[in-house]
Amino acid sequence: MFVQLLAIATLAASCVYAQNSTNFTVTDVEQAFQAAKIVPDVLPSFNPTGILNVVFLDNTTGTSVNVTPGANLTREQNALRPQVFLTTNDTSLAQQTFVLAMVDPDAPTPQNPTAAQIRHLLAPGIQANGSVTSGAALVNNTPAISDFLRPTPPAGSDPHRYILLLFVQPANFTTVAPQFVNSSTPISNFNISLFAQEVGLGSPIAGNFFLTGPDANSTNSTNSTSTASGAASSSTSPASSNTPSSSMRVEINVASLTATAAFLGFVMSFL
Ligand SMILES: *[C@@H]1O[C@H](CO)[C@@H](O)[C@H](O)[C@H]1NC(C)=O
Ligand SMILES: *[C@@H]1O[C@H](CO)[C@@H](O)[C@H](O)[C@H]1NC(C)=O
Ligand SMILES: *[C@@H]1O[C@H](CO)[C@@H](O)[C@H](O)[C@H]1NC(C)=O
Ligand SMILES: *[C@@H]1O[C@H](CO)[C@@H](O)[C@H](O)[C@H]1NC(C)=O
Ligand SMILES: *[C@@H]1O[C@H](CO)[C@@H](O)[C@H](O)[C@H]1NC(C)=O
Ligand SMILES: *[C@@H]1O[C@H](CO)[C@@H](O)[C@H](O)[C@H]1NC(C)=O
Ligand SMILES: *[C@@H]1O[C@H](CO)[C@@H](O)[C@H](O)[C@H]1NC(C)=O
Ligand SMILES: *[C@@H]1O[C@H](CO)[C@@H](O)[C@H](O)[C@H]1NC(C)=O
Ligand SMILES: *[C@@H]1O[C@H](CO)[C@@H](O)[C@H](O)[C@H]1NC(C)=O
Ligand SMILES: *[C@@H]1O[C@H](CO)[C@@H](O)[C@H](O)[C@H]1NC(C)=O
Ligand SMILES: *[C@@H]1O[C@H](CO)[C@@H](O)[C@H](O)[C@H]1NC(C)=O
Ligand SMILES: *[C@@H]1O[C@H](CO)[C@@H](O)[C@H](O)[C@H]1NC(C)=O
């Protein structure tokens, strides 16, 4: 039990100390989006004014992974919803509320994306905590419209592009958005540009992306043709598996309790 608690504390510590700095510029991101054909496949144009730093916590090693645009990530690295940070010189963005989206335009395969886009995340009510000029953590204050679904490209597929986009949230978003995306809206055949148009999101102010392929040893079954179904079936909350039981908690000391509370707080705010 102590080892488990230690692991939880370590995990909590690495969450708290996730890096908020990047080694790439807005121009690097723009060029990477062009090179990967995200413009025009997903966006008609992309002129970000900020940097979206995406930090995954590897579920097996507990180490964090800072995403550089176009990075290759393993499925273990991106199993959990990432922490995100905004860096921008436009200080007017500091007081805004944002919508964060993650889409896969390559489902089931980049060659034949008949199910695309898959909506892997649609989260409104996100605000900057900290100085946006030095990388402010983006934290959520409301539940996601579509909860994070980890990448699950089907066996035999080439790696998919997973694109994260940050939009400024219009004041009427909470009343308008459910007309277009709600609990009965499939996550497949989504179109983030169309949705942005419908609800008046405008162009994304920042974005990032990574590539992930199927597990190396997965079988090339024709059954796993949809990222949607694959992702849904593996979307069980990591919170449930990592959350200590209440009986465990009564026995631990104050320091562990603090670390555990920090971890639980993290899980609650990022799932
Ligand atoms: C940023 O650093 C990572 C390794 O930490 C490297 O792979 C990547 O190429 C660097 N990006 C730029 C734009 O220098
Ligand atoms: C990602 O992997 C592909 C295929 O192995 C490789 O061609 C590409 O250079 C890698 N990209 C980065 C950014 O490392
Ligand atoms: C902010 O402005 C500085 C100075 O012009 C520039 O070097 C930096 O890349 C800018 N940062 C962002 C996120 O645009
Ligand atoms: C904002 O950041 C401060 C300082 O790091 C932290 O104490 C606080 O809990 C954060 N607030 C939220 C809502 O994450
Ligand atoms: C980001 O990093 C800068 C300098 O490294 C620091 O001043 C700032 O407080 C950090 N912000 C957050 C949200 O951690
Ligand atoms: C898996 O199946 C796809 C589609 O039939 C094929 O293109 C690919 O080469 C196969 N991959 C392997 C490793 O057999
Ligand atoms: C929502 O607000 C935006 C501007 O913020 C406006 O363009 C749009 O027409 C509004 N939509 C509805 C349905 O009221
Ligand atoms: C829910 O979303 C669907 C589109 O997926 C839309 O047709 C329907 O009208 C929405 N429901 C409500 C109550 O707005
Ligand atoms: C998404 O919607 C936009 C705006 O209506 C449209 O131009 C674009 O072709 C659509 N993309 C896909 C992949 O259907
Ligand atoms: C994949 O299969 C090889 C050969 O059977 C094995 O050595 C390797 O550990 C497996 N990798 C994973 C991630 O299961
Ligand atoms: C595909 O699924 C069907 C029924 O769901 C099953 O009978 C079949 O054995 C599966 N094929 C493979 C290759 O897994
Ligand atoms: C994370 O790791 C734990 C422990 O190994 C495992 O039970 C859980 O299923 C993993 N979660 C995900 C989303 O992979």
PDB file of C-alpha atoms and ligand atoms in Angstrom, residues 170-173 176 179 198-200, ligand 7:
ATOM      1  CA  PRO A 170     -18.127  33.503 -27.272  1.00  0.00           C
ATOM      2  CA  ALA A 171     -20.490  34.655 -24.519  1.00  0.00           C
ATOM      3  CA  ASN A 172     -23.456  32.755 -25.992  1.00  0.00           C
ATOM      4  CA  PHE A 173     -21.517  29.487 -26.433  1.00  0.00           C
ATOM      5  CA  VAL A 176     -25.705  27.844 -28.775  1.00  0.00           C
ATOM      6  CA  GLN A 179     -27.803  22.757 -30.593  1.00  0.00           C
ATOM      7  CA  GLU A 198     -21.911  27.379 -36.506  1.00  0.00           C
ATOM      8  CA  VAL A 199     -21.193  28.607 -32.998  1.00  0.00           C
ATOM      9  CA  GLY A 200     -19.078  31.651 -33.891  1.00  0.00           C
TER      10      GLY A 200
HETATM   11  C1  LIG B   7     -23.512  34.240 -30.662  1.00  0.00           C
HETATM   12  O1  LIG B   7     -22.603  35.322 -30.528  1.00  0.00           O
HETATM   13  C2  LIG B   7     -21.859  35.602 -31.707  1.00  0.00           C
HETATM   14  C3  LIG B   7     -20.904  36.738 -31.415  1.00  0.00           C
HETATM   15  O2  LIG B   7     -20.241  36.574 -30.220  1.00  0.00           O
HETATM   16  C4  LIG B   7     -22.784  35.998 -32.838  1.00  0.00           C
HETATM   17  O3  LIG B   7     -22.026  36.159 -34.011  1.00  0.00           O
HETATM   18  C5  LIG B   7     -23.810  34.910 -33.054  1.00  0.00           C
HETATM   19  O4  LIG B   7     -24.750  35.340 -33.992  1.00  0.00           O
HETATM   20  C6  LIG B   7     -24.525  34.548 -31.765  1.00  0.00           C
HETATM   21  N1  LIG B   7     -25.337  33.376 -32.031  1.00  0.00           N
HETATM   22  C7  LIG B   7     -26.600  33.281 -31.632  1.00  0.00           C
HETATM   23  C8  LIG B   7     -27.324  32.057 -32.040  1.00  0.00           C
HETATM   24  O5  LIG B   7     -27.130  34.149 -30.975  1.00  0.00           O
END
